[in-house]
CSV table of C-alpha atoms in Angstrom, one decimal:
chain,number,residue,atom,x,y,z
G,65,MET,CA,-25.5,2.1,-20.5
G,66,ASN,CA,-28.5,0.3,-21.9
G,67,THR,CA,-30.4,-2.6,-20.2
G,68,MET,CA,-29.1,-5.5,-22.2
G,69,SER,CA,-27.9,-8.6,-20.4
G,70,ILE,CA,-24.8,-8.4,-18.2
G,71,TYR,CA,-23.5,-11.3,-20.2
G,72,ASP,CA,-23.7,-9.5,-23.6
G,73,GLU,CA,-20.7,-7.2,-23.3
G,74,ASN,CA,-20.2,-5.0,-26.3
G,75,TYR,CA,-16.6,-3.7,-26.6
G,76,ASN,CA,-17.6,-1.1,-29.1
G,77,ASP,CA,-20.3,0.7,-27.0
G,78,GLY,CA,-18.2,3.9,-26.4
G,79,TYR,CA,-17.1,2.9,-22.9
G,80,TYR,CA,-13.9,1.4,-21.6
G,81,HIS,CA,-13.7,-2.4,-21.2
G,82,ILE,CA,-10.8,-3.8,-19.1
G,83,GLY,CA,-11.8,-7.3,-20.3
G,84,LYS,CA,-10.6,-6.4,-23.8
G,85,ASP,CA,-7.2,-5.3,-22.6
G,86,VAL,CA,-6.8,-8.5,-20.5
G,87,GLU,CA,-7.8,-10.7,-23.4
G,88,ASP,CA,-5.5,-8.9,-25.8
G,89,HIS,CA,-2.5,-9.0,-23.5
G,90,PRO,CA,-2.8,-12.4,-21.6
G,91,ASP,CA,1.0,-12.3,-20.9
G,92,CYS,CA,0.7,-9.3,-18.7
G,93,THR,CA,0.2,-9.6,-14.9
G,94,ILE,CA,-0.4,-5.9,-14.0
G,95,PHE,CA,-2.9,-3.6,-15.7
G,96,ILE,CA,-2.8,0.1,-14.8
G,97,VAL,CA,-5.5,2.3,-16.2
G,98,TRP,CA,-6.1,6.0,-15.4
G,99,SER,CA,-8.4,8.6,-17.0
G,100,ARG,CA,-11.0,11.3,-16.4
G,101,ARG,CA,-14.1,10.3,-14.5
G,102,GLY,CA,-16.8,8.4,-16.5
G,103,PRO,CA,-15.3,6.0,-19.1
G,104,GLY,CA,-16.5,3.0,-17.1
G,105,LYS,CA,-13.4,1.6,-15.5
G,106,THR,CA,-14.8,0.2,-12.3
G,107,TYR,CA,-18.0,-0.8,-14.0
G,108,SER,CA,-16.1,-3.0,-16.5
G,109,GLY,CA,-13.8,-4.3,-13.8
G,110,LEU,CA,-16.8,-5.8,-12.0
G,111,ARG,CA,-18.8,-6.8,-15.0
G,112,TYR,CA,-16.2,-8.9,-16.9
G,113,PRO,CA,-15.4,-11.3,-14.0
G,114,TYR,CA,-19.1,-11.7,-13.2
G,115,ARG,CA,-20.0,-12.8,-16.8
G,116,LYS,CA,-16.9,-15.0,-16.9
G,117,GLY,CA,-17.9,-16.6,-13.6
G,118,PHE,CA,-15.0,-15.9,-11.3
G,119,PRO,CA,-14.7,-13.7,-8.2
G,120,ILE,CA,-12.3,-10.9,-7.7
G,121,ALA,CA,-10.7,-9.3,-4.7
G,122,TYR,CA,-12.0,-5.7,-4.8
G,123,LEU,CA,-9.8,-3.4,-2.8
G,124,LYS,CA,-10.5,0.0,-1.2
G,125,ARG,CA,-7.9,2.1,0.7
G,126,THR,CA,-9.3,2.2,4.2
G,127,VAL,CA,-11.4,0.2,6.6
G,128,GLU,CA,-13.9,3.0,6.7
G,129,ASP,CA,-14.3,2.7,2.9
G,130,VAL,CA,-15.1,-1.0,3.1
G,131,ASN,CA,-17.4,-0.5,6.1
G,132,THR,CA,-19.3,2.3,4.4
G,133,ILE,CA,-20.0,0.1,1.4
G,134,CYS,CA,-20.9,-3.0,3.4
G,135,GLU,CA,-23.1,-1.3,6.0
G,136,TYR,CA,-25.5,0.2,3.4
G,137,ASP,CA,-28.9,0.2,5.0
G,138,GLY,CA,-31.1,0.2,1.9
G,139,ASP,CA,-31.5,4.0,1.3
G,140,VAL,CA,-31.7,4.1,-2.5
G,141,ASN,CA,-30.6,7.7,-2.5
G,142,PHE,CA,-27.3,6.7,-0.9
G,143,ASP,CA,-26.0,3.4,-2.1
G,144,PRO,CA,-22.2,3.5,-2.0
G,145,SER,CA,-21.7,0.0,-3.5
G,146,PRO,CA,-19.8,-0.1,-6.8
G,147,TRP,CA,-22.4,-2.7,-7.9
G,148,LYS,CA,-25.2,-0.1,-7.8
G,149,PRO,CA,-25.0,0.9,-11.5
G,150,LEU,CA,-24.7,-2.7,-12.6
G,151,ASN,CA,-27.7,-3.7,-10.6
G,152,ARG,CA,-29.6,-0.8,-12.1
G,153,ASP,CA,-28.6,-1.5,-15.7
G,154,PHE,CA,-28.8,-5.3,-15.7
G,155,ASN,CA,-31.4,-6.1,-13.1
G,156,THR,CA,-28.9,-8.0,-11.0
G,157,ASN,CA,-29.1,-7.9,-7.2
G,158,VAL,CA,-25.5,-8.1,-6.0
G,159,LYS,CA,-25.3,-7.0,-2.3
G,160,PRO,CA,-22.4,-6.5,0.1
G,161,GLN,CA,-22.0,-8.1,3.5
G,162,LEU,CA,-19.5,-7.2,6.1
G,163,LEU,CA,-17.6,-10.1,7.6
G,164,LYS,CA,-15.3,-8.2,10.0
G,165,LYS,CA,-14.0,-4.6,10.0
G,166,GLY,CA,-12.5,-3.9,6.6
G,167,VAL,CA,-13.3,-7.4,5.1
G,168,GLY,CA,-16.5,-8.3,3.3
G,169,VAL,CA,-18.1,-10.1,0.4
G,170,PHE,CA,-20.5,-9.3,-2.5
G,171,TYR,CA,-23.1,-12.0,-3.2
G,172,ASN,CA,-26.2,-12.5,-5.4
G,173,ALA,CA,-29.2,-11.9,-3.2
G,174,ASP,CA,-32.9,-12.9,-3.4
G,175,ALA,CA,-35.8,-10.5,-3.2
G,176,ASP,CA,-35.5,-10.4,0.6
G,177,GLY,CA,-31.7,-9.8,0.5
G,178,HIS,CA,-30.6,-13.2,1.5
G,179,PRO,CA,-27.4,-14.6,-0.1
G,180,ILE,CA,-27.6,-17.0,-3.0
G,181,GLY,CA,-24.7,-19.3,-3.8
G,182,ASN,CA,-21.0,-18.5,-3.5
G,183,PRO,CA,-19.5,-15.0,-3.2
G,184,VAL,CA,-19.5,-12.9,-6.4
G,185,ASP,CA,-16.5,-10.9,-5.1
G,186,TYR,CA,-14.6,-10.2,-2.0
G,187,ILE,CA,-13.9,-6.7,-0.7
G,188,PHE,CA,-10.9,-5.8,1.5
G,189,ALA,CA,-9.3,-2.7,2.9
G,190,LEU,CA,-5.7,-2.4,1.7
G,191,SER,CA,-4.7,-1.9,5.3
G,192,LYS,CA,-6.1,-5.3,6.4
G,193,VAL,CA,-3.4,-7.5,4.9
G,194,LYS,CA,-2.8,-9.2,8.2
G,195,ALA,CA,-6.5,-9.9,8.7
G,196,ILE,CA,-6.7,-12.2,5.7
G,197,LYS,CA,-3.4,-14.0,6.0
G,198,GLY,CA,-4.0,-17.7,6.3
G,199,MET,CA,-7.4,-17.5,4.6
G,200,ASP,CA,-8.0,-19.3,1.3
G,201,PHE,CA,-9.0,-17.2,-1.7
G,202,SER,CA,-7.8,-19.5,-4.4
G,203,GLU,CA,-10.9,-19.0,-6.5
G,204,VAL,CA,-10.0,-15.3,-7.0
G,205,GLU,CA,-8.5,-14.5,-10.4
G,206,TRP,CA,-8.1,-10.7,-10.2
G,207,MET,CA,-7.1,-8.3,-7.4
G,208,MET,CA,-8.5,-4.9,-8.3
G,209,LEU,CA,-7.7,-1.6,-6.5
G,210,ASP,CA,-10.1,1.2,-7.2
G,211,GLU,CA,-8.7,4.7,-7.0
G,212,PHE,CA,-5.1,3.6,-6.5
G,213,ILE,CA,-4.1,7.3,-7.0
G,214,PRO,CA,-5.4,9.0,-3.9
G,215,GLN,CA,-7.8,11.9,-4.2
G,216,ALA,CA,-6.7,15.4,-3.0
G,217,GLY,CA,-6.6,15.5,0.8
G,218,GLU,CA,-6.5,11.7,1.4
G,219,ILE,CA,-4.0,10.5,4.0
G,220,VAL,CA,-1.8,7.8,2.4
G,221,ARG,CA,0.8,5.7,4.1
G,222,HIS,CA,4.4,5.7,2.9
G,223,ALA,CA,4.3,1.9,2.7
G,224,GLU,CA,1.1,1.6,0.7
G,225,GLY,CA,2.8,0.2,-2.4
G,226,GLU,CA,4.5,-2.5,-0.3
G,227,MET,CA,1.2,-3.3,1.4
G,228,LEU,CA,-0.4,-3.7,-2.0
G,229,LEU,CA,2.2,-6.2,-3.2
G,230,ASP,CA,2.2,-8.1,0.1
G,231,LEU,CA,-1.5,-8.5,-0.2
G,232,TYR,CA,-1.0,-9.7,-3.8
G,233,MET,CA,1.4,-12.3,-2.7
G,234,THR,CA,-1.0,-13.5,0.0
G,235,LEU,CA,-3.7,-14.0,-2.5
G,236,ASN,CA,-1.5,-15.4,-5.3
G,237,ARG,CA,0.0,-18.0,-3.0
G,238,ASP,CA,1.1,-21.1,-4.9
G,239,ARG,CA,-1.0,-20.6,-8.0
G,240,GLN,CA,1.9,-21.1,-10.4
G,241,LYS,CA,3.2,-24.2,-8.6
G,242,ARG,CA,-0.3,-25.7,-9.2
G,243,GLY,CA,-0.1,-24.8,-12.9
G,244,ARG,CA,-2.4,-21.8,-12.8
G,245,GLU,CA,-1.7,-18.4,-14.3
G,246,PRO,CA,-0.6,-15.6,-11.9
G,247,LEU,CA,-3.3,-13.5,-10.3
G,248,LYS,CA,-4.0,-10.4,-12.3
G,249,LEU,CA,-3.4,-7.1,-10.6
G,250,ILE,CA,-5.8,-4.4,-11.9
G,251,LEU,CA,-5.3,-0.8,-10.9
G,252,PHE,CA,-7.8,2.0,-11.7
G,253,ALA,CA,-7.6,5.7,-11.0
G,254,ASN,CA,-8.7,9.1,-12.0
G,255,ALA,CA,-5.7,11.3,-12.9
G,256,GLU,CA,-4.6,13.2,-9.8
G,257,GLU,CA,-1.0,12.8,-8.9
G,258,ILE,CA,1.6,10.8,-10.9
G,259,SER,CA,3.9,10.1,-8.0
G,260,THR,CA,2.3,8.0,-5.3
G,261,PRO,CA,3.5,5.2,-3.0
G,262,ILE,CA,2.1,2.6,-5.4
G,263,THR,CA,3.4,4.1,-8.6
G,264,ASN,CA,6.8,4.5,-7.0
G,265,GLU,CA,6.9,1.0,-5.6
G,266,LEU,CA,6.0,-0.4,-9.0
G,267,GLU,CA,8.5,2.0,-10.6
G,268,ILE,CA,6.2,3.2,-13.3
G,269,VAL,CA,6.3,6.9,-12.6
G,270,ASP,CA,8.7,7.7,-15.4
G,271,THR,CA,6.8,5.6,-17.9
G,272,MET,CA,3.6,7.4,-17.0
G,273,ALA,CA,5.3,10.7,-17.3
G,274,GLU,CA,6.7,9.9,-20.7
G,275,MET,CA,3.3,8.7,-21.9
G,276,SER,CA,1.8,12.0,-20.7
G,277,ALA,CA,4.5,14.0,-22.5
G,278,LYS,CA,4.0,12.1,-25.7
G,279,ASN,CA,0.2,12.0,-25.4
G,280,GLN,CA,0.5,8.2,-25.6
G,281,SER,CA,-2.5,6.2,-24.6
G,282,VAL,CA,-1.0,2.7,-24.4
G,283,PHE,CA,2.3,1.3,-23.2
G,284,LYS,CA,3.3,-2.4,-22.7
G,285,ASP,CA,6.4,-3.4,-20.9
G,286,LYS,CA,6.8,-7.0,-22.3
G,287,GLU,CA,9.7,-7.8,-20.1
G,288,ARG,CA,7.9,-7.0,-16.9
G,289,GLY,CA,4.4,-8.0,-18.0
G,290,ILE,CA,2.9,-4.6,-17.2
G,291,PHE,CA,0.3,-2.9,-19.4
G,292,LEU,CA,-0.5,0.8,-18.9
G,293,ARG,CA,-3.4,2.7,-20.5
G,294,HIS,CA,-4.2,6.3,-20.3
G,295,ILE,CA,-7.8,6.7,-21.4
G,296,ASN,CA,-7.8,10.1,-23.1
G,297,GLU,CA,-10.3,12.2,-25.1
G,298,ALA,CA,-9.1,10.8,-28.4
G,299,ASP,CA,-9.8,7.2,-27.4
G,300,PHE,CA,-13.1,7.8,-25.7
G,301,PRO,CA,-14.5,11.2,-26.8
G,302,LEU,CA,-17.0,13.0,-24.7
G,303,THR,CA,-20.5,13.3,-26.1
G,304,GLU,CA,-22.0,16.7,-27.0
G,305,GLU,CA,-24.2,16.4,-23.9
G,306,GLU,CA,-21.1,15.9,-21.7
G,307,LYS,CA,-19.5,19.0,-23.1
G,308,ASN,CA,-22.1,21.2,-21.5
G,309,GLY,CA,-22.4,22.3,-17.9
G,310,MET,CA,-19.2,22.1,-15.8
G,311,PHE,CA,-17.1,21.1,-18.9
G,312,LYS,CA,-17.9,24.5,-20.5
G,313,ALA,CA,-17.7,26.4,-17.2
G,314,MET,CA,-14.2,25.2,-16.3
G,315,LYS,CA,-12.7,25.0,-19.8
G,316,GLY,CA,-9.1,26.2,-19.8
G,317,THR,CA,-8.4,25.4,-16.2
G,318,ALA,CA,-6.1,22.8,-14.7
G,319,TRP,CA,-9.1,21.2,-13.0
G,320,HIS,CA,-10.8,20.8,-16.4
G,321,ASP,CA,-7.7,19.1,-17.9
G,322,LYS,CA,-7.5,16.7,-15.0
G,323,THR,CA,-11.3,16.0,-14.8
G,324,PHE,CA,-12.2,15.8,-18.5
G,325,GLY,CA,-8.8,15.0,-20.1
G,326,GLY,CA,-7.4,12.7,-17.5
G,327,SER,CA,-4.1,14.7,-17.4
G,328,PHE,CA,-1.7,15.0,-14.4
G,329,SER,CA,-2.2,18.8,-14.1
G,330,LYS,CA,-0.7,18.9,-10.6
G,331,ASN,CA,2.7,17.6,-11.8
G,332,ASP,CA,5.5,19.8,-13.2
G,333,PHE,CA,7.2,18.1,-16.1
G,334,SER,CA,8.9,21.3,-17.4
G,335,ASN,CA,12.3,20.5,-15.8
G,336,VAL,CA,12.5,17.0,-17.4
G,337,CYS,CA,14.7,17.0,-20.5
G,338,ASP,CA,17.9,15.8,-22.1
G,339,MET,CA,21.1,17.9,-21.6
G,340,SER,CA,24.7,17.6,-22.8
G,341,LEU,CA,27.2,17.1,-20.0
G,342,LYS,CA,29.7,19.3,-21.8
G,343,ARG,CA,31.2,21.8,-19.3
G,344,PHE,CA,29.4,20.0,-16.4
G,345,ARG,CA,31.3,18.3,-13.6
G,346,CYS,CA,29.9,15.6,-11.3
G,347,LEU,CA,29.3,16.5,-7.6
G,348,TYR,CA,27.2,13.8,-6.0
G,349,HIS,CA,26.2,10.2,-6.4
G,350,LEU,CA,22.9,8.9,-4.9
G,351,HIS,CA,22.2,5.2,-4.5
G,352,TYR,CA,18.6,4.2,-3.6
G,353,ARG,CA,16.0,1.5,-3.9
G,354,LYS,CA,18.8,-1.2,-3.9
G,355,THR,CA,19.5,-1.0,-7.7
G,356,HIS,CA,19.3,2.7,-8.6
G,357,ASP,CA,22.1,5.1,-9.0
G,358,ILE,CA,21.9,8.8,-10.2
G,359,TYR,CA,24.6,11.4,-10.5
G,360,ILE,CA,24.2,15.1,-9.9
G,361,TYR,CA,26.3,17.5,-12.1
G,362,ILE,CA,26.8,21.2,-12.1
G,363,ASN,CA,27.9,23.7,-14.8
G,364,PRO,CA,30.3,26.0,-12.8
G,365,ASN,CA,29.8,28.8,-15.4
G,366,THR,CA,26.0,28.9,-15.2
G,367,GLY,CA,25.2,27.3,-11.9
G,368,MET,CA,22.8,24.9,-13.6
G,369,TYR,CA,22.5,21.4,-12.1
G,370,TYR,CA,21.6,18.2,-14.0
G,371,VAL,CA,20.5,14.9,-12.6
G,372,THR,CA,21.1,11.8,-14.8
G,373,THR,CA,22.3,8.2,-14.7
G,374,SER,CA,25.6,9.0,-16.5
G,375,ARG,CA,28.3,8.0,-14.2
G,376,GLY,CA,30.9,10.6,-13.2
G,377,GLN,CA,33.8,11.2,-10.8
G,378,PHE,CA,31.7,12.4,-7.9
G,379,ILE,CA,32.9,14.3,-4.8
G,380,LYS,CA,30.3,12.9,-2.3
G,381,SER,CA,28.2,9.7,-2.3
G,382,PHE,CA,25.1,8.9,-0.3
G,383,ASP,CA,23.4,5.6,0.1
G,384,LEU,CA,19.8,6.4,0.7
G,385,ASP,CA,19.0,2.9,1.6
G,386,LYS,CA,20.7,3.7,4.9
G,387,GLU,CA,19.0,5.9,7.5
G,388,ASN,CA,22.1,7.7,8.5
G,389,ASP,CA,23.0,8.5,4.9
G,390,GLN,CA,19.5,9.9,4.3
G,391,LYS,CA,20.0,12.4,7.1
G,392,ARG,CA,23.5,13.2,6.0
G,393,TYR,CA,22.4,13.8,2.4
G,394,TRP,CA,19.5,16.1,3.5
G,395,LEU,CA,21.7,18.2,5.9
G,396,ASP,CA,24.8,18.3,3.6
G,397,VAL,CA,23.3,18.9,0.2
G,398,GLY,CA,19.6,18.1,0.0
G,399,ILE,CA,18.2,21.4,1.2
G,400,ASP,CA,20.4,23.4,-1.1
G,401,LEU,CA,19.6,21.2,-4.1
G,402,ARG,CA,15.9,21.6,-3.5
G,403,ALA,CA,16.4,25.3,-3.3
G,404,ALA,CA,18.2,25.3,-6.6
G,405,CYS,CA,15.3,23.5,-8.2
G,406,ILE,CA,12.8,26.0,-6.8
G,407,GLU,CA,15.0,28.7,-8.3
G,408,ASP,CA,14.9,27.0,-11.7
G,409,ARG,CA,18.5,26.0,-11.7
G,410,MET,CA,18.1,22.3,-12.0
G,411,ARG,CA,17.1,19.9,-14.8
G,412,PHE,CA,16.4,16.1,-14.7
G,413,LYS,CA,16.7,13.2,-17.1
G,414,LYS,CA,13.6,11.5,-15.6
G,415,TYR,CA,10.6,12.8,-13.6
G,416,SER,CA,11.3,10.4,-10.7
G,417,TYR,CA,14.7,12.1,-10.2
G,418,TYR,CA,12.9,15.5,-9.9
G,419,ASP,CA,10.5,14.0,-7.4
G,420,LEU,CA,13.3,12.5,-5.3
G,421,ILE,CA,15.1,15.8,-5.0
G,422,VAL,CA,12.2,18.1,-4.6
G,423,ASN,CA,9.9,15.8,-2.5
G,424,PHE,CA,12.7,14.0,-0.6
G,425,LYS,CA,10.7,14.0,2.7
G,426,LYS,CA,7.8,12.2,0.9
G,427,PHE,CA,10.1,9.2,0.6
G,428,TYR,CA,12.2,9.4,3.7
G,429,ASP,CA,11.5,10.4,7.3
G,430,THR,CA,14.6,12.6,8.0
């Protein structure tokens, strides 16, 4: 990016700008953006609030992430702060300061590194929800989680999605009672894995899968106030310079599709389809997440299973909101159904149904 003022944001500069999406869709509360690396997601997520004059709650996954950013000791070759590229491009001097483990602030600093004025942003570890309960962050307008889709090898808690929403409610408090707009929840990620504790808690996995299947870059759920954007090559093309090096070396690989195309190359969507239930009979009913019901059918002639929401006269029912039924399901039929899927004898109406069957233990500790 060039060295123009941080306040002169050009939405047509070839980079992504979250501010434009927020301005174009003021009725949305949640903004979910995923892509390849490089379009400028985090950069824009910090820049827009700064130029508008309001702080955000910038979230990282772990206490160690926050501590690493805030304990930066001045080595210019290793500055982990997300403000580093903005400081470089706009001659700002925004620095982090650790308040307690997993909790810190960003502030404008003078030449000697001393804070000037009020905090620019706050920084929290997602796991430190309890540490900030009771504190007043009423000036915050956005809560932004960077890399909400974990990288390969990261350890992620089952309850991470619930933790995120609990933290949101802590920061949102009584804003609406006081006549203010709800806190915006901004989620950024590189495309790694479509099914995560956060995407499952928000119940957006199937929407993301359908967007991926249709190569659709934007989806707005008006009823829920959720805006989703997949930044793909068509929207923000790579430059000719970017198409050299590793782009050329890895072209044609799954890693290339994920890294440069922002696609969910780790996920198998091949078993997701529409099927006629003619000659199928219903075997099982699964109730889960309080309001969801799916039915598992089999074609006795072919041995093919199909999972859908179409109600049938089932033989067995399992309430997966109950611990005993989780265990009963897994022992009675779950292992066999998973095997059928591995043997390519199972199809699904939605990707989330596939994930529930094949990766059952990811959701439930049986």
